[in-house]
PDB file of N, CA and C in Angstrom:
ATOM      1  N   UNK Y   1      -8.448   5.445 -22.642  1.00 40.00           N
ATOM      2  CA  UNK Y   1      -7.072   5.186 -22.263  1.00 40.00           C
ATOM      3  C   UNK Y   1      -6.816   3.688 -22.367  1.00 40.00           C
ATOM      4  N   UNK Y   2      -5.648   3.070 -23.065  1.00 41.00           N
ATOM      5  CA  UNK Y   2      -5.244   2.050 -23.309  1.00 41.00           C
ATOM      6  C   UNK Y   2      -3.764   1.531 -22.582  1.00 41.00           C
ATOM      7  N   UNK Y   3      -4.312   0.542 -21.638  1.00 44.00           N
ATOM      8  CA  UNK Y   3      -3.319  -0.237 -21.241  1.00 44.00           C
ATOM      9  C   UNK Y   3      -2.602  -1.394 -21.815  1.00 44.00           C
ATOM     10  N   UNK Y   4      -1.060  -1.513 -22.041  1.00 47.00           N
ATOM     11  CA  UNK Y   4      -0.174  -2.378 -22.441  1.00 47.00           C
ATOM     12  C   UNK Y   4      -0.621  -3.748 -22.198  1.00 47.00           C
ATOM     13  N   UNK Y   5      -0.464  -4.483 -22.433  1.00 45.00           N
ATOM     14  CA  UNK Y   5      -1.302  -5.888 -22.418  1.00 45.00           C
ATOM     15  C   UNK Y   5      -2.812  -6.009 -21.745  1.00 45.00           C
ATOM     16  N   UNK Y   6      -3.018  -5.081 -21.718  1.00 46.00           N
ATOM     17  CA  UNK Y   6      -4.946  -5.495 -21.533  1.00 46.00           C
ATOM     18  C   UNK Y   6      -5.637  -6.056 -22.591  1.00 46.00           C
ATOM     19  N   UNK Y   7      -6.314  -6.778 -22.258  1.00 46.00           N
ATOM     20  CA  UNK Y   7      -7.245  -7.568 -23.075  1.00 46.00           C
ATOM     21  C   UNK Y   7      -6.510  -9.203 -23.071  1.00 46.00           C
ATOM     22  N   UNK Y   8      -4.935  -9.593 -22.328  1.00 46.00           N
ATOM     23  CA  UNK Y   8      -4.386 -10.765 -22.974  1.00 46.00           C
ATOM     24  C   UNK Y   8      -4.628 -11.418 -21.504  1.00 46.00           C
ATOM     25  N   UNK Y   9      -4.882 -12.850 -21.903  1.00 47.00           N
ATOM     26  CA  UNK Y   9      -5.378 -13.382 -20.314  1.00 47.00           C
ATOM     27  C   UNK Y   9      -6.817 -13.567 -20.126  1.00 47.00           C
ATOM     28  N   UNK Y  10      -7.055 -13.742 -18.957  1.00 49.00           N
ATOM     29  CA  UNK Y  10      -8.594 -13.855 -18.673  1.00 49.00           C
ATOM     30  C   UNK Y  10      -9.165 -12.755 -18.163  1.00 49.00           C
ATOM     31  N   UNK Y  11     -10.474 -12.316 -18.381  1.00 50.00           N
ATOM     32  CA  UNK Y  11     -11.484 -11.230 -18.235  1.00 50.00           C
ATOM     33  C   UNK Y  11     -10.790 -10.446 -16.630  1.00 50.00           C
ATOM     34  N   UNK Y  12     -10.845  -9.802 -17.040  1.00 52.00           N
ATOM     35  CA  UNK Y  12     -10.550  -8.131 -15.955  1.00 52.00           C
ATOM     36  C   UNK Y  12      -9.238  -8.185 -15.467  1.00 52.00           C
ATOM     37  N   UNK Y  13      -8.413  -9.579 -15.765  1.00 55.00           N
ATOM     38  CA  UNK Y  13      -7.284  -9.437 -15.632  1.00 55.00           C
ATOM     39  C   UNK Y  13      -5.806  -8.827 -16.308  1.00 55.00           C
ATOM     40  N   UNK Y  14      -4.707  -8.055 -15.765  1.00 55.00           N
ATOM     41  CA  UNK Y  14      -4.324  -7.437 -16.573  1.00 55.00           C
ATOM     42  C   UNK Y  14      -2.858  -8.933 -17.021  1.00 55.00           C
ATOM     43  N   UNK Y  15      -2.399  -8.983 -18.226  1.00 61.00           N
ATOM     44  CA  UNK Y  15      -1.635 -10.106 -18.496  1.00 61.00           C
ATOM     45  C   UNK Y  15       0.187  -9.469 -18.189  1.00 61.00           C
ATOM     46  N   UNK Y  16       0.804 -10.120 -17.118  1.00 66.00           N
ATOM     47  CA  UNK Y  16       2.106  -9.873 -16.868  1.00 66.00           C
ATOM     48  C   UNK Y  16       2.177  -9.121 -15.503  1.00 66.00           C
ATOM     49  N   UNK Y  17       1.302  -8.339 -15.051  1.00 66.00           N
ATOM     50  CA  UNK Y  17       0.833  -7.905 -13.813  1.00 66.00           C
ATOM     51  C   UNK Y  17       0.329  -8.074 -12.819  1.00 66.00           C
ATOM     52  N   UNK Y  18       1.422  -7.834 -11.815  1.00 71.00           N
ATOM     53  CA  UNK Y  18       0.842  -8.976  -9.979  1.00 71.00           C
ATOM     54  C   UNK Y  18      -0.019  -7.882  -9.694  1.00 71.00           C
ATOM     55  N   UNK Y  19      -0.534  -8.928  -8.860  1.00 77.00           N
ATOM     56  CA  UNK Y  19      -1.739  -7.342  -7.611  1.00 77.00           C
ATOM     57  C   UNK Y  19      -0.707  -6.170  -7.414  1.00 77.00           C
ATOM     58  N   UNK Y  20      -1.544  -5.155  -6.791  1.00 81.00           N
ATOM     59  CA  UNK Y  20      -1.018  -4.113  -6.206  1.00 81.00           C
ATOM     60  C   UNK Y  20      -1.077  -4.360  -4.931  1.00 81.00           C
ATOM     61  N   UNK Y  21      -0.081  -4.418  -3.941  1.00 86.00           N
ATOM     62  CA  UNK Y  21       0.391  -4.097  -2.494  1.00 86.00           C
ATOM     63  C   UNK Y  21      -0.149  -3.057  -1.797  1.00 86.00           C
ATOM     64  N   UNK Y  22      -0.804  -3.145  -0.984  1.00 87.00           N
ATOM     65  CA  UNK Y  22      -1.162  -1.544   0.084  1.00 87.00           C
ATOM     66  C   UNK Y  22      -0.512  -1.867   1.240  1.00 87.00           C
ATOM     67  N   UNK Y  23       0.367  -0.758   1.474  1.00 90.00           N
ATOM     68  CA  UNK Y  23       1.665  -0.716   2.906  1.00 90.00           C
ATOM     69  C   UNK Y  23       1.118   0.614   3.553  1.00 90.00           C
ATOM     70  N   UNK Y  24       1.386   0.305   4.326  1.00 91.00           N
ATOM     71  CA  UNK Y  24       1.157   1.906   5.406  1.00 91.00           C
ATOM     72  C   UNK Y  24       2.283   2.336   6.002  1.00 91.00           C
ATOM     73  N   UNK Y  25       2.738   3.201   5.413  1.00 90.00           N
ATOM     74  CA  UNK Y  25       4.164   3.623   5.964  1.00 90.00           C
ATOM     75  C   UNK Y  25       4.196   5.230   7.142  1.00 90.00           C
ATOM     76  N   UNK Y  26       5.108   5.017   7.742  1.00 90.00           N
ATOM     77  CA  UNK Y  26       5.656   6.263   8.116  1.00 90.00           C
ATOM     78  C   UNK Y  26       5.645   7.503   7.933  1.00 90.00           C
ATOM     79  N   UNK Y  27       5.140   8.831   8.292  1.00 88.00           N
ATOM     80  CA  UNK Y  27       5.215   9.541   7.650  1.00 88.00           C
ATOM     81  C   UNK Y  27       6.788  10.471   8.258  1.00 88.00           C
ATOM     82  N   UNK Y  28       7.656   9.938   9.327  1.00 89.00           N
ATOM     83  CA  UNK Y  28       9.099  10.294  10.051  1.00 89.00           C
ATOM     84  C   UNK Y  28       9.117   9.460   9.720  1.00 89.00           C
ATOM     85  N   UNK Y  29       9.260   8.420   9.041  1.00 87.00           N
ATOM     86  CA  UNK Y  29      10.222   7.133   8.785  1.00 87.00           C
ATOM     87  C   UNK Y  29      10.645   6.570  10.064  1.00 87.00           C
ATOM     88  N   UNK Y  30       9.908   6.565  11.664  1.00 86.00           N
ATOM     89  CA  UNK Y  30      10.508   6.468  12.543  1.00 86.00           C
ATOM     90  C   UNK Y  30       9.977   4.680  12.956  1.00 86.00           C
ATOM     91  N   UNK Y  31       9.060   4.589  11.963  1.00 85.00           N
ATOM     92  CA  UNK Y  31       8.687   2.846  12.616  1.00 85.00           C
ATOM     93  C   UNK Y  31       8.787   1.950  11.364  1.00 85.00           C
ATOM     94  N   UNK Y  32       8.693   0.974  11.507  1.00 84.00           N
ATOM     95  CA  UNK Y  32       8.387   0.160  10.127  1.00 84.00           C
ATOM     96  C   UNK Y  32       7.472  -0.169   9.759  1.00 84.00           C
ATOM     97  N   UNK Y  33       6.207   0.502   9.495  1.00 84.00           N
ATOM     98  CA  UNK Y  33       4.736   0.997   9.060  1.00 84.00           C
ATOM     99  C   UNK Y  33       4.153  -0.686   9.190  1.00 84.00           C
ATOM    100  N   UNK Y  34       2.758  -0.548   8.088  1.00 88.00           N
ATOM    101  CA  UNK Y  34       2.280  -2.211   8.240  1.00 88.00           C
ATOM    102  C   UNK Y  34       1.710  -2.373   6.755  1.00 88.00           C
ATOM    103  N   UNK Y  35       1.597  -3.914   6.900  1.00 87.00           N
ATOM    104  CA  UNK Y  35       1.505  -4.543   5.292  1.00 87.00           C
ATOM    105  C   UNK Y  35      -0.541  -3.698   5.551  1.00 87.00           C
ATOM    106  N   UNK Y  36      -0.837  -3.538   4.396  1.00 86.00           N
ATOM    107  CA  UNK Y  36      -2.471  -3.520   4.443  1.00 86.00           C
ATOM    108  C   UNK Y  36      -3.336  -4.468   5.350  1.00 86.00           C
ATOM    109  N   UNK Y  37      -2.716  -6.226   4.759  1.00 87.00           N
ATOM    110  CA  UNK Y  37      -3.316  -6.968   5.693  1.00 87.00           C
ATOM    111  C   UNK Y  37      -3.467  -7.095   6.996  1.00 87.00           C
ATOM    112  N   UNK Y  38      -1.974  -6.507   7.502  1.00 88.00           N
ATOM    113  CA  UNK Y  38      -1.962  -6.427   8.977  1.00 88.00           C
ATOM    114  C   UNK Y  38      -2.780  -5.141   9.437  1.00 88.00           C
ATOM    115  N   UNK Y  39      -3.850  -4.852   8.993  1.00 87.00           N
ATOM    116  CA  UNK Y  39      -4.109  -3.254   9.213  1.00 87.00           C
ATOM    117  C   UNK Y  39      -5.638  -3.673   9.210  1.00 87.00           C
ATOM    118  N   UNK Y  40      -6.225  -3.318  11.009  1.00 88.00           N
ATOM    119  CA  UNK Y  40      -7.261  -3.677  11.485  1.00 88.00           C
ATOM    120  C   UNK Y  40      -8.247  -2.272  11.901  1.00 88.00           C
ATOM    121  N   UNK Y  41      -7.571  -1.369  11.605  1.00 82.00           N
ATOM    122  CA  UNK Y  41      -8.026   0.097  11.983  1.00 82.00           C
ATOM    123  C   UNK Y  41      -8.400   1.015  10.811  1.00 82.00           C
ATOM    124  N   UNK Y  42      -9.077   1.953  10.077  1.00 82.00           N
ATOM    125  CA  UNK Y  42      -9.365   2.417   9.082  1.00 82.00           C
ATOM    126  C   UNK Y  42      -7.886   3.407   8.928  1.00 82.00           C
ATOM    127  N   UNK Y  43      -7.556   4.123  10.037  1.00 85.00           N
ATOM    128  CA  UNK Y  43      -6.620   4.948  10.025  1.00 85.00           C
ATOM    129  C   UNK Y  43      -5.352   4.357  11.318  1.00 85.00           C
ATOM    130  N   UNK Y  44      -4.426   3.735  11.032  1.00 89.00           N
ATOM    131  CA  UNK Y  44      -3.457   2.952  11.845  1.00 89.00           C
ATOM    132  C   UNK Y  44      -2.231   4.262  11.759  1.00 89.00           C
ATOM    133  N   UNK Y  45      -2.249   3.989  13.377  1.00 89.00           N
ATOM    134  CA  UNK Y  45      -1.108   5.008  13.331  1.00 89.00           C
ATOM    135  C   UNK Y  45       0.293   4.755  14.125  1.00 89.00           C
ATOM    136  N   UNK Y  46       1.552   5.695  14.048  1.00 89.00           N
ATOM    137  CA  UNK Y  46       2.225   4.862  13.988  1.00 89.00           C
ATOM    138  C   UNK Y  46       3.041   4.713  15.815  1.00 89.00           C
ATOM    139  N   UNK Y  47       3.414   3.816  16.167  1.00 86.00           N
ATOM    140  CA  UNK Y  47       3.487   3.502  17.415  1.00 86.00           C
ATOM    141  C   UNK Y  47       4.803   4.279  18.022  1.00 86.00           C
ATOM    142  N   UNK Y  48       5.414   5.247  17.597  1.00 88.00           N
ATOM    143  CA  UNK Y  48       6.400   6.016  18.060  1.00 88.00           C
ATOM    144  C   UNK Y  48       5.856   7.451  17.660  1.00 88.00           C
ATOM    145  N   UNK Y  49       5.527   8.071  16.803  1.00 88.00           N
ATOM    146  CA  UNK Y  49       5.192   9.372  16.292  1.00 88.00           C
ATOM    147  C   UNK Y  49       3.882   9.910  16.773  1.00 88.00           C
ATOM    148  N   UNK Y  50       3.343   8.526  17.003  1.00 90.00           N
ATOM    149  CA  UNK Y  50       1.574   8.742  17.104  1.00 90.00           C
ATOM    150  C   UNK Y  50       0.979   9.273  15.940  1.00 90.00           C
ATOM    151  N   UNK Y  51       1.078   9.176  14.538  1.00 91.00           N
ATOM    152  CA  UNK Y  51       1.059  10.203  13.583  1.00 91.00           C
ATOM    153  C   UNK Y  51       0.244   8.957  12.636  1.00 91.00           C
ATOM    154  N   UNK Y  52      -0.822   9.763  11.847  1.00 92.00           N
ATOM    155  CA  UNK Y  52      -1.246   8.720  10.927  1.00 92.00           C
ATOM    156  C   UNK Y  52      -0.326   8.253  10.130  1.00 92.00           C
ATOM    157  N   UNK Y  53      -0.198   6.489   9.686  1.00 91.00           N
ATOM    158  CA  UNK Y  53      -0.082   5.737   8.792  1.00 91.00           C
ATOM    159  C   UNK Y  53       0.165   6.580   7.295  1.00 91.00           C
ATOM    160  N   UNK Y  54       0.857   7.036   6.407  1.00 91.00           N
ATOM    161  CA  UNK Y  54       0.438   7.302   5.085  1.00 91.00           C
ATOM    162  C   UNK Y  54       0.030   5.923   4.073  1.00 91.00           C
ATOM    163  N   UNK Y  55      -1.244   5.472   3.350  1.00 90.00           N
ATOM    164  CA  UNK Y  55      -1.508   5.155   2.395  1.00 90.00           C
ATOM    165  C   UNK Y  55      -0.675   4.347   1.539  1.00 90.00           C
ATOM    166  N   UNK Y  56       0.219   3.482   0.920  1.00 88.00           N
ATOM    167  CA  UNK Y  56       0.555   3.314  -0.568  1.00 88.00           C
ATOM    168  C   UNK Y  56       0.677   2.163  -1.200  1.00 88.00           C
ATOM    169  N   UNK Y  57       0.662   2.101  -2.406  1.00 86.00           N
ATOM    170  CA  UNK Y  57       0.718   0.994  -3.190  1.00 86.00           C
ATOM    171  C   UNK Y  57       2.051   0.608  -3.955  1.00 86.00           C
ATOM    172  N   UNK Y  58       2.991  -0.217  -3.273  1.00 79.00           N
ATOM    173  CA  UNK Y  58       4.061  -1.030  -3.745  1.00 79.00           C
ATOM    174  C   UNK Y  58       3.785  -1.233  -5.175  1.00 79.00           C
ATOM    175  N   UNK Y  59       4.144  -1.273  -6.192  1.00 70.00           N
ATOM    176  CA  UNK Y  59       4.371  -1.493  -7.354  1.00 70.00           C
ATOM    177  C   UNK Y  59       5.438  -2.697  -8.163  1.00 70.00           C
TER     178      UNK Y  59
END
């Protein structure tokens, strides 16, 4: 499988492409989840639902 500018740039980097973001969101949309960094727990959950965190990567 071949990615659109891979190979341009320096080694393992992809050329035109920021990092990927990990957010932990809501799964009721009832809090305003947390950035990855702010996330000190393997499974962070959320402070109104009590409900695990879902996973994702901002793009």
């Amino acid at each position: 499988m071949s990615i659109h500018g891979a190979g341009q740039g320096r080694a393992g980097e992809l050329s035109g492409l920021e990092p990927l973001e990990i957010v932990f969101r809501c799964p009721l949309r009832q809090c305003t989840g947390r950035h990855g960094s702010e996330v000190a727990v393997a499974r962070p959950v959320c402070s109104i639902s009590r409900r695990e965190l879902i996973r994702e990567r901002l793009v």
